[in-house]
Short mmCIF file of C-alpha atoms and ligand atoms in Angstrom, two decimals:
data_model
loop_
_atom_site.label_atom_id
_atom_site.label_comp_id
_atom_site.label_asym_id
_atom_site.label_seq_id
_atom_site.Cartn_x
_atom_site.Cartn_y
_atom_site.Cartn_z
CA MET U 1 0.06 0.02 0.16
CA ILE U 2 1.40 3.40 -0.96
CA PRO U 3 0.63 5.31 2.58
CA ASP U 4 2.54 2.08 4.32
CA ALA U 5 5.59 2.66 1.54
CA LEU U 6 5.14 6.28 2.85
CA ALA U 7 4.79 6.26 6.14
CA MET U 8 8.22 3.71 6.21
CA ALA U 9 9.44 6.46 3.73
CA ALA U 10 9.02 9.22 6.02
CA HIS U 11 10.47 7.01 9.38
CA PHE U 12 13.30 6.41 7.30
CA ALA U 13 14.58 9.42 6.39
CA ARG U 14 13.81 11.40 9.65
CA THR U 15 16.42 8.48 11.07
CA ARG U 16 19.03 8.55 8.20
CA TRP U 17 19.32 12.51 8.25
CA THR U 18 17.26 13.81 11.34
CA LEU U 19 17.99 11.98 14.26
CA ASN U 20 21.47 12.06 13.62
CA PHE U 21 23.05 13.50 16.54
CA ARG U 22 26.79 14.73 16.98
CA ASP U 23 26.19 16.58 20.00
CA ARG U 24 25.92 14.52 23.15
CA MET U 25 23.79 17.15 25.25
CA LYS U 26 21.56 17.31 22.52
CA LEU U 27 20.90 14.07 22.08
CA GLU U 28 19.94 13.70 25.60
CA ALA U 29 18.13 16.66 25.46
CA TRP U 30 15.93 15.26 22.86
CA GLN U 31 15.72 11.56 24.82
CA GLN U 32 14.21 13.70 27.55
CA ALA U 33 11.65 15.16 25.48
CA ARG U 34 10.39 11.87 24.54
CA LEU U 35 10.99 10.12 27.76
CA TYR U 36 8.71 13.12 29.25
CA HIS U 37 5.80 12.78 26.25
CA PHE U 38 6.65 8.79 26.79
CA MET U 39 5.35 9.01 30.79
CA ARG U 40 2.48 11.19 29.91
CA GLU U 41 0.77 9.88 27.02
CA VAL U 42 1.24 6.00 26.95
CA LEU U 43 2.91 5.05 29.99
CA PRO U 44 -0.14 5.58 31.96
CA ARG U 45 -2.25 3.08 29.51
CA ALA U 46 -1.25 0.05 30.59
CA SER U 47 -2.23 -1.14 33.80
CA TYR U 48 0.73 -1.74 35.54
CA TYR U 49 1.49 2.01 35.69
CA ARG U 50 -1.59 3.67 35.62
CA ASN U 51 -1.67 4.26 39.29
CA LEU U 52 2.08 5.49 39.72
CA LYS U 53 3.23 8.09 40.58
CA VAL U 54 6.10 9.24 38.38
CA ASP U 55 8.23 12.48 37.21
CA VAL U 56 10.90 10.81 36.30
CA LEU U 57 12.00 8.00 34.83
CA ALA U 58 13.90 7.06 38.26
CA ASP U 59 10.94 6.87 39.68
CA LEU U 60 9.51 3.60 38.50
CA PRO U 61 10.89 0.30 38.63
CA ILE U 62 13.45 -1.42 37.52
CA MET U 63 12.13 -4.36 35.50
CA ASP U 64 13.22 -8.07 34.03
CA LYS U 65 12.16 -10.64 31.63
CA ALA U 66 11.05 -12.82 34.89
CA THR U 67 8.57 -9.95 36.67
CA MET U 68 7.12 -8.85 32.65
CA MET U 69 6.25 -12.21 31.75
CA GLY U 70 4.33 -12.75 34.65
CA ASP U 71 2.07 -10.04 34.41
CA PHE U 72 2.29 -9.39 30.34
CA ALA U 73 -1.19 -7.97 29.87
CA ALA U 74 0.04 -5.45 32.37
CA HIS U 75 2.47 -4.81 30.79
CA ASN U 76 1.13 -3.80 27.30
CA THR U 77 -1.33 -0.58 26.44
CA ARG U 78 -3.88 -3.52 24.58
CA GLY U 79 -4.17 -5.97 27.78
CA VAL U 80 -3.63 -8.90 25.91
CA HIS U 81 -2.83 -11.82 28.09
CA LEU U 82 0.13 -14.54 28.04
CA ASP U 83 -1.81 -17.26 26.57
CA ASP U 84 -3.60 -15.67 23.70
CA ALA U 85 0.41 -14.09 22.34
CA PHE U 86 1.85 -17.30 22.85
CA LYS U 87 -0.54 -19.63 21.32
CA VAL U 88 -0.30 -17.06 17.93
CA GLY U 89 3.45 -17.37 17.87
CA PHE U 90 3.33 -20.43 18.70
CA LYS U 91 0.88 -21.58 15.92
CA ALA U 92 2.85 -19.68 13.42
CA GLU U 93 6.03 -21.38 14.64
CA THR U 94 4.75 -24.89 13.94
CA THR U 95 2.84 -24.23 10.83
CA ARG U 96 5.72 -22.05 9.89
CA ASP U 97 3.33 -19.96 8.54
CA PHE U 98 4.10 -16.59 9.92
CA ALA U 99 0.83 -14.56 8.54
CA PRO U 100 -1.60 -14.66 11.35
CA LEU U 101 -1.95 -11.75 13.93
CA LEU U 102 -3.76 -11.16 17.41
CA GLY U 103 -6.20 -8.64 15.56
CA ASP U 104 -3.89 -6.41 14.06
CA LEU U 105 -1.00 -6.81 16.19
CA THR U 106 1.97 -8.77 15.06
CA VAL U 107 3.21 -11.49 17.83
CA GLY U 108 6.83 -12.87 17.98
CA LEU U 109 8.63 -15.51 20.02
CA SER U 110 12.43 -14.49 20.96
CA SER U 111 14.36 -17.67 21.01
CA GLY U 112 15.01 -19.35 23.96
CA THR U 113 15.14 -22.45 25.88
CA SER U 114 11.51 -23.59 26.64
CA GLY U 115 9.68 -21.59 29.60
CA ASN U 116 12.16 -19.00 28.55
CA ARG U 117 11.10 -17.51 25.51
CA GLY U 118 10.04 -13.90 25.06
CA VAL U 119 7.19 -12.40 23.25
CA PHE U 120 6.73 -8.88 21.43
CA LEU U 121 3.57 -7.62 20.26
CA ALA U 122 3.87 -4.88 17.97
CA ASN U 123 1.12 -2.32 16.20
CA PRO U 124 1.05 -1.70 12.43
CA ILE U 125 2.48 1.60 13.02
CA GLU U 126 5.16 0.43 14.59
CA ARG U 127 5.95 -2.40 12.19
CA LEU U 128 5.81 0.25 9.64
CA ARG U 129 8.19 2.49 11.94
CA TRP U 130 10.56 -0.27 13.15
CA ALA U 131 10.81 -1.36 9.10
CA GLY U 132 12.18 2.46 8.43
CA ILE U 133 14.85 3.32 11.11
CA LEU U 134 16.22 -0.24 10.72
CA LEU U 135 16.45 0.18 7.20
CA GLY U 136 17.73 3.89 7.77
CA ARG U 137 20.23 2.48 9.88
CA ALA U 138 21.65 -0.81 8.18
CA LEU U 139 22.29 0.24 4.08
CA PRO U 140 25.31 1.93 3.22
CA GLN U 141 24.55 5.00 0.66
CA HIS U 142 25.23 3.44 -2.13
CA LEU U 143 22.08 0.94 -1.73
CA LEU U 144 20.36 3.71 -0.11
CA VAL U 145 20.50 5.37 -3.69
CA ARG U 146 19.19 2.48 -5.33
CA LEU U 147 15.91 2.53 -3.05
CA LEU U 148 15.54 5.56 -4.08
CA SER U 149 15.76 5.41 -7.54
CA PRO U 150 12.61 3.86 -9.22
CA TRP U 151 14.04 3.26 -12.34
CA GLN U 152 16.79 0.60 -11.11
CA PRO U 153 15.29 -2.89 -9.97
CA PRO U 154 14.66 -3.28 -6.59
CA LEU U 155 17.09 -4.10 -3.36
CA ARG U 156 17.42 -7.82 -2.68
CA ILE U 157 17.16 -8.63 0.82
CA ALA U 158 17.91 -12.06 2.09
CA PHE U 159 17.15 -12.51 5.80
CA PHE U 160 18.42 -16.11 7.69
CA LEU U 161 16.24 -16.22 10.85
CA ARG U 162 14.61 -18.82 13.29
CA ALA U 163 10.98 -17.93 12.65
CA ASN U 164 10.19 -15.39 10.22
CA SER U 165 7.46 -12.63 11.13
CA ASN U 166 5.27 -9.84 10.10
CA LEU U 167 7.56 -7.04 11.35
CA TYR U 168 10.17 -8.65 8.35
CA THR U 169 7.84 -9.06 5.70
CA THR U 170 6.84 -5.55 6.58
CA LEU U 171 9.98 -5.04 4.50
CA ASN U 172 8.81 -5.87 1.31
CA SER U 173 7.79 -3.09 -1.20
CA ARG U 174 8.22 -2.21 -4.64
CA ARG U 175 11.81 -1.24 -3.49
CA ILE U 176 12.78 -4.24 -1.54
CA ASN U 177 12.12 -7.77 -2.20
CA PHE U 178 12.65 -9.15 1.03
CA THR U 179 13.43 -13.36 1.49
CA PHE U 180 13.25 -15.02 3.98
CA HIS U 181 15.91 -18.00 5.15
CA ASP U 182 14.69 -20.88 7.56
CA LEU U 183 17.68 -21.35 9.82
CA MET U 184 16.65 -24.56 10.38
CA LEU U 185 17.40 -25.93 7.42
CA GLY U 186 20.88 -24.80 7.57
CA ALA U 187 23.30 -22.96 4.72
CA GLU U 188 24.10 -25.98 2.54
CA GLN U 189 19.78 -25.83 1.50
CA ALA U 190 20.11 -22.69 0.83
CA VAL U 191 22.06 -22.34 -1.71
CA PRO U 192 20.69 -22.68 -4.36
CA SER U 193 17.95 -20.05 -3.92
CA LEU U 194 20.97 -17.66 -2.99
CA ASN U 195 22.56 -18.26 -5.90
CA ARG U 196 18.91 -17.59 -8.00
CA ASN U 197 17.83 -14.26 -5.49
CA GLN U 198 21.81 -12.52 -5.88
CA PRO U 199 20.90 -10.62 -2.97
CA ASP U 200 22.48 -7.30 -1.94
CA VAL U 201 21.84 -7.50 1.33
CA LEU U 202 22.54 -10.85 3.53
CA VAL U 203 21.42 -10.74 7.27
CA GLY U 204 22.19 -13.54 9.65
CA PRO U 205 23.56 -14.54 12.79
CA PRO U 206 27.59 -15.10 12.39
CA SER U 207 27.37 -18.92 12.29
CA LEU U 208 25.43 -19.03 9.04
CA LEU U 209 27.13 -16.35 7.55
CA ARG U 210 29.93 -18.28 8.46
CA ALA U 211 28.66 -21.64 7.02
CA LEU U 212 27.62 -19.64 4.19
CA ALA U 213 31.57 -18.08 3.95
CA VAL U 214 32.67 -21.53 3.08
CA GLU U 215 30.02 -22.34 0.57
CA ALA U 216 31.16 -19.49 -1.40
CA CYS U 217 34.50 -20.32 -0.90
CA ALA U 218 34.17 -23.73 -2.33
CA GLY U 219 32.48 -22.33 -5.11
CA ARG U 220 28.62 -23.76 -4.81
CA LEU U 221 27.56 -20.21 -3.62
CA THR U 222 28.50 -17.11 -6.09
CA ILE U 223 26.55 -14.00 -4.54
CA ALA U 224 28.31 -10.88 -4.17
CA PRO U 225 26.17 -9.38 -1.52
CA SER U 226 27.73 -5.49 -1.12
CA ARG U 227 26.18 -6.09 2.80
CA VAL U 228 26.62 -8.43 5.22
CA ILE U 229 24.75 -7.67 8.58
CA SER U 230 25.37 -9.83 11.61
CA VAL U 231 22.57 -10.45 14.45
CA ALA U 232 21.13 -12.54 16.84
CA GLU U 233 24.77 -14.05 18.16
CA VAL U 234 28.30 -12.94 18.92
CA LEU U 235 30.03 -12.01 15.90
CA GLU U 236 33.79 -13.17 16.48
CA ASP U 237 36.91 -11.75 14.55
CA ARG U 238 36.75 -15.39 12.68
CA ASP U 239 33.56 -14.42 11.58
CA ARG U 240 34.70 -11.25 10.14
CA GLU U 241 37.79 -13.27 8.28
CA ALA U 242 35.47 -15.61 6.87
CA VAL U 243 32.79 -13.29 5.50
CA ARG U 244 35.91 -10.63 4.02
CA ALA U 245 37.90 -14.04 2.54
CA ALA U 246 34.00 -14.86 0.78
CA PHE U 247 32.46 -11.64 0.13
CA GLY U 248 35.42 -8.70 0.25
CA VAL U 249 33.09 -6.82 2.59
CA ALA U 250 33.02 -5.77 6.40
CA THR U 251 30.54 -7.53 8.55
CA HIS U 252 27.87 -4.94 9.99
CA GLN U 253 25.91 -5.90 13.54
CA LEU U 254 22.45 -4.80 13.98
CA TYR U 255 21.67 -5.39 17.96
CA GLN U 256 18.06 -6.44 17.83
CA ALA U 257 15.97 -8.27 20.45
CA THR U 258 13.04 -8.95 21.57
CA GLU U 259 13.02 -5.77 23.71
CA GLY U 260 14.12 -3.47 20.87
CA PHE U 261 16.09 -2.56 18.36
CA LEU U 262 19.06 -1.68 19.93
CA GLY U 263 22.29 -0.88 18.31
CA TYR U 264 23.82 -0.52 14.68
CA THR U 265 27.52 -0.57 13.00
CA CYS U 266 28.40 3.06 11.60
CA GLU U 267 30.38 3.72 8.71
CA HIS U 268 33.12 2.87 10.85
CA GLY U 269 32.63 -0.45 11.54
CA THR U 270 31.74 0.51 15.33
CA LEU U 271 29.06 -0.66 16.83
CA HIS U 272 26.63 2.57 18.19
CA LEU U 273 23.42 2.17 20.56
CA ASN U 274 20.19 3.18 19.10
CA GLU U 275 20.07 6.06 21.73
CA SER U 276 17.54 7.91 19.23
CA PHE U 277 14.78 5.62 19.87
CA ILE U 278 16.06 4.12 23.15
CA HIS U 279 16.69 5.48 26.54
CA ILE U 280 19.89 3.30 27.71
CA GLU U 281 21.23 3.52 31.40
CA PRO U 282 24.55 1.32 31.99
CA TYR U 283 24.27 -0.97 34.89
CA TRP U 284 28.12 -1.07 35.60
CA LEU U 285 29.23 -4.61 36.39
CA ASP U 286 32.49 -3.56 37.73
CA THR U 287 34.43 -0.77 39.40
CA GLY U 288 36.28 0.43 36.32
CA ARG U 289 33.55 0.94 34.09
CA THR U 290 34.07 -1.09 31.17
CA ARG U 291 31.17 -3.55 30.93
CA PHE U 292 27.19 -3.07 31.64
CA GLN U 293 24.36 -4.62 31.37
CA PRO U 294 21.75 -2.18 29.69
CA ILE U 295 18.66 -0.92 31.19
CA VAL U 296 16.26 0.15 28.08
CA THR U 297 13.80 2.30 27.99
CA ASP U 298 11.82 2.22 24.76
CA PHE U 299 10.18 5.48 24.23
CA THR U 300 9.62 4.97 20.66
CA ARG U 301 7.10 2.06 21.25
CA GLU U 302 3.24 2.12 22.20
CA THR U 303 1.96 -1.41 22.71
CA GLN U 304 4.25 -3.32 24.93
CA LEU U 305 5.95 -1.43 26.95
CA ILE U 306 9.50 -1.80 28.19
CA VAL U 307 10.40 0.65 30.47
CA ARG U 308 14.07 0.41 32.69
CA TYR U 309 13.79 -3.52 31.24
CA ARG U 310 16.78 -4.73 32.61
CA LEU U 311 18.83 -7.02 29.79
CA ASN U 312 20.85 -10.12 30.87
CA ASP U 313 23.34 -9.11 27.79
CA VAL U 314 26.70 -8.13 28.86
CA LEU U 315 28.21 -5.04 26.60
CA ARG U 316 31.85 -3.42 26.39
CA VAL U 317 32.01 -0.27 26.30
CA ALA U 318 34.13 1.19 23.36
CA GLU U 319 37.60 2.66 24.88
CA GLN U 320 37.88 5.50 22.40
CA ALA U 321 35.39 7.71 20.74
CA CYS U 322 34.34 6.41 17.17
CA PRO U 323 35.80 8.76 14.50
CA CYS U 324 31.98 9.02 12.76
CA GLY U 325 31.46 11.67 15.45
CA ARG U 326 28.33 10.13 16.64
CA ALA U 327 26.80 11.06 19.75
CA GLU U 328 25.25 7.39 20.40
CA ARG U 329 27.68 5.39 22.85
CA ALA U 330 30.04 3.08 21.13
CA ILE U 331 30.17 -0.32 22.60
CA ALA U 332 33.52 -2.47 21.74
CA ALA U 333 31.50 -5.69 21.75
CA ILE U 334 28.48 -7.52 22.97
CA GLU U 335 29.84 -10.37 25.00
CA GLY U 336 27.04 -12.54 25.39
CA ARG U 337 24.44 -12.99 28.30
CA SER U 338 24.99 -13.21 31.70
CA ASP U 339 24.97 -16.88 32.24
CA GLU U 340 28.14 -16.83 29.29
CA VAL U 341 30.30 -15.16 32.61
CA LEU U 342 32.33 -17.58 34.68
CA TRP U 343 32.90 -17.53 37.52
CA LEU U 344 36.24 -18.47 40.07
CA PRO U 345 37.13 -17.82 43.48
CA ALA U 346 40.12 -15.22 43.58
CA HIS U 347 43.87 -16.38 44.92
CA ASP U 348 43.81 -14.18 48.24
CA THR U 349 40.59 -13.31 49.29
CA GLY U 350 38.19 -16.04 48.00
CA LYS U 351 36.05 -13.85 46.34
CA ALA U 352 34.12 -14.66 43.42
CA VAL U 353 35.95 -13.02 40.42
CA ALA U 354 33.96 -12.79 36.60
CA ILE U 355 35.41 -14.30 33.45
CA TYR U 356 34.14 -12.73 30.84
CA PRO U 357 32.97 -14.65 27.92
CA ASP U 358 35.45 -12.30 25.95
CA LEU U 359 38.63 -13.09 27.93
CA ILE U 360 37.73 -17.27 26.97
CA ARG U 361 37.44 -16.64 22.92
CA ARG U 362 40.30 -14.28 23.10
CA ALA U 363 42.87 -16.86 24.93
CA MET U 364 40.91 -19.68 22.62
CA LEU U 365 42.19 -17.70 19.71
CA PHE U 366 45.03 -17.19 20.85
CA ALA U 367 45.88 -20.70 21.50
CA SER U 368 46.25 -22.47 18.18
CA GLN U 369 45.20 -21.23 15.00
CA ALA U 370 44.06 -24.93 14.91
CA VAL U 371 40.96 -25.21 16.78
CA SER U 372 39.02 -23.76 14.49
CA GLU U 373 35.76 -24.36 16.66
CA PHE U 374 35.41 -24.76 20.51
CA ASN U 375 33.07 -24.52 23.83
CA LEU U 376 33.38 -24.26 27.92
CA ILE U 377 31.21 -25.87 30.37
CA GLN U 378 32.03 -24.19 33.74
CA ASP U 379 30.71 -27.03 36.04
CA GLY U 380 32.29 -25.90 39.46
CA MET U 381 36.00 -25.93 39.35
CA CYS U 382 35.87 -28.05 36.19
CA MET U 383 36.15 -26.75 33.18
CA THR U 384 34.86 -28.37 29.92
CA VAL U 385 36.39 -27.52 26.89
CA GLY U 386 35.08 -29.29 23.22
CA LEU U 387 37.40 -28.78 20.54
CA LEU U 388 37.32 -29.07 16.82
CA VAL U 389 41.08 -28.99 16.01
CA GLU U 390 43.05 -29.46 12.24
CA GLY U 391 45.95 -30.74 12.48
CA ASP U 392 47.61 -32.13 15.67
CA ARG U 393 45.09 -32.55 18.53
CA LYS U 394 47.21 -33.19 21.39
CA VAL U 395 49.71 -29.92 20.27
CA ALA U 396 46.28 -27.82 20.29
CA VAL U 397 45.37 -29.12 23.92
CA GLU U 398 48.77 -28.46 25.15
CA ARG U 399 48.45 -24.55 23.83
CA VAL U 400 44.63 -24.41 25.08
CA ARG U 401 45.64 -25.31 28.23
CA ALA U 402 48.36 -23.35 28.80
CA GLU U 403 46.79 -20.33 27.60
CA LEU U 404 43.82 -20.63 30.02
CA ASP U 405 46.41 -20.88 33.13
CA THR U 406 48.21 -17.49 31.96
CA LEU U 407 44.67 -16.03 31.99
CA TRP U 408 43.65 -17.35 35.09
CA LYS U 409 47.48 -16.49 36.75
CA VAL U 410 46.90 -12.66 35.09
CA LEU U 411 43.30 -12.57 37.03
CA GLY U 412 44.58 -14.00 39.85
CA VAL U 413 42.31 -17.13 40.40
CA ALA U 414 42.55 -20.35 41.42
CA THR U 415 43.00 -22.73 38.87
CA PRO U 416 40.06 -25.01 38.06
CA THR U 417 40.85 -29.18 36.53
CA LEU U 418 40.36 -28.81 32.76
CA ALA U 419 38.57 -31.83 30.79
CA PHE U 420 38.73 -32.14 26.28
CA THR U 421 36.58 -33.50 24.67
CA ASP U 422 34.89 -33.23 21.05
CA TRP U 423 33.57 -30.32 19.62
CA GLN U 424 29.77 -31.46 19.43
CA ALA U 425 28.05 -29.34 16.12
CA MET U 426 25.52 -27.21 17.17
CA ALA U 427 21.84 -28.27 15.87
CA ALA U 428 20.61 -26.37 13.35
CA GLY U 429 18.71 -23.32 14.24
CA ALA U 430 20.41 -23.52 17.37
CA LYS U 431 21.91 -20.17 18.86
CA ARG U 432 25.77 -20.13 19.08
CA ARG U 433 27.10 -19.97 22.42
CA ARG U 434 30.67 -20.47 23.30
CA VAL U 435 31.06 -20.69 26.72
CA ARG U 436 28.71 -21.24 29.10
CA LEU U 437 28.21 -21.35 33.25
CA GLN U 438 26.33 -24.50 34.68
CA ASN U 439 27.20 -24.28 37.93
CA ALA U 440 29.36 -21.90 40.03
CA PRO U 441 31.79 -23.23 42.61
CA GLU U 442 30.11 -24.53 45.96
CA GLU U 443 29.99 -21.08 48.36
CA LEU U 444 30.78 -18.79 46.18
CA ILE U 445 28.54 -15.76 46.25
CA CYS U 446 28.04 -14.29 42.41
CA ALA U 447 26.97 -11.56 41.54
CA PHE U 448 27.50 -8.17 39.58
ZN1 ZN M 501 30.64 5.90 14.60
#
């Protein structure tokens, strides 16, 4: 529909050209104005917030997934019950027909173990706004020109997802040809269709992008995307290298969750938080203020309310300002979720020390080029390391052992027992999580 396309284009243009803050003070003033409007006009429409007396954001309680899911209907402005939303979401996933709506609302389910899945709701206006903002932040200049030139062929976007959604098909228009690829089917299955479609933009989790890079290097996949975008998993250096080797381009990131569109990569390759549309308070995890969990308030949404919602993700701040000059906070890396943080007792005090997944990833990378895949699970004072090795396994195991030993020493923590096993490939469509805390050491109090 033309009005829809116009609405999307308006959000797109606003994102790209108007909300382009260079001055932190101006950005914060804009956020305060939007928050004021949000707290007055939108917040009282959800029953949980209706009778709360608030002047400033800090007056509101901090929210987490369990609290929100426990009283879902009170946290959206349409009074939708969790059971009803789940019913629509599950039906879409089992039938692989992602068109059904709940009234006019799009329902999406986040990935996650059963019982721990998130739900999001979006009305038609939010859907168009989301699509416009996403394109405004994700497209490079030359594809933008192409998008806006009606005489040129439409932009082709290939999107790999665990589940499609009306949210994504909103992108489909005369100027955009959006193709959903089912992540559950894997990379190999997608090759013929990708070869036929020749996407300009390739979007998917980095483990999948890497598998596609392998297909391309083997000569089976013959596409030349001019933008590759990583979503949903931690992007590693090796993923970046594989994509560059296969397609000759850098990998950009979109930091997108059930809780909103949280960040994007700028033209310098730096990940910035999407602070023109979302307010983010850092919940600092260390005294040096190098890592934090984001507390998100989405002042752009109006159906499902995300208000002072503390995410499980661990973000590491960039040490230097980005040369692009954007006022939105720069992030060095999304390190993973909090259950990917390991804990060991300090040598001297016995107190719990956090070992961030990024430190483990770096140690493994330094250990040996021969290690092509790994995962590590902590169970008390034992760590099980799964390795996929090209070449001499014994040598690789010893190097990994030495590199991890160095890490424990640098951190000043007790040395855990290491057990080595074969690396197990993930199930198709599963999320890649390299480092996982199963159980912390007994009697260790582990909290940020
Ligand atoms: Zn930048």
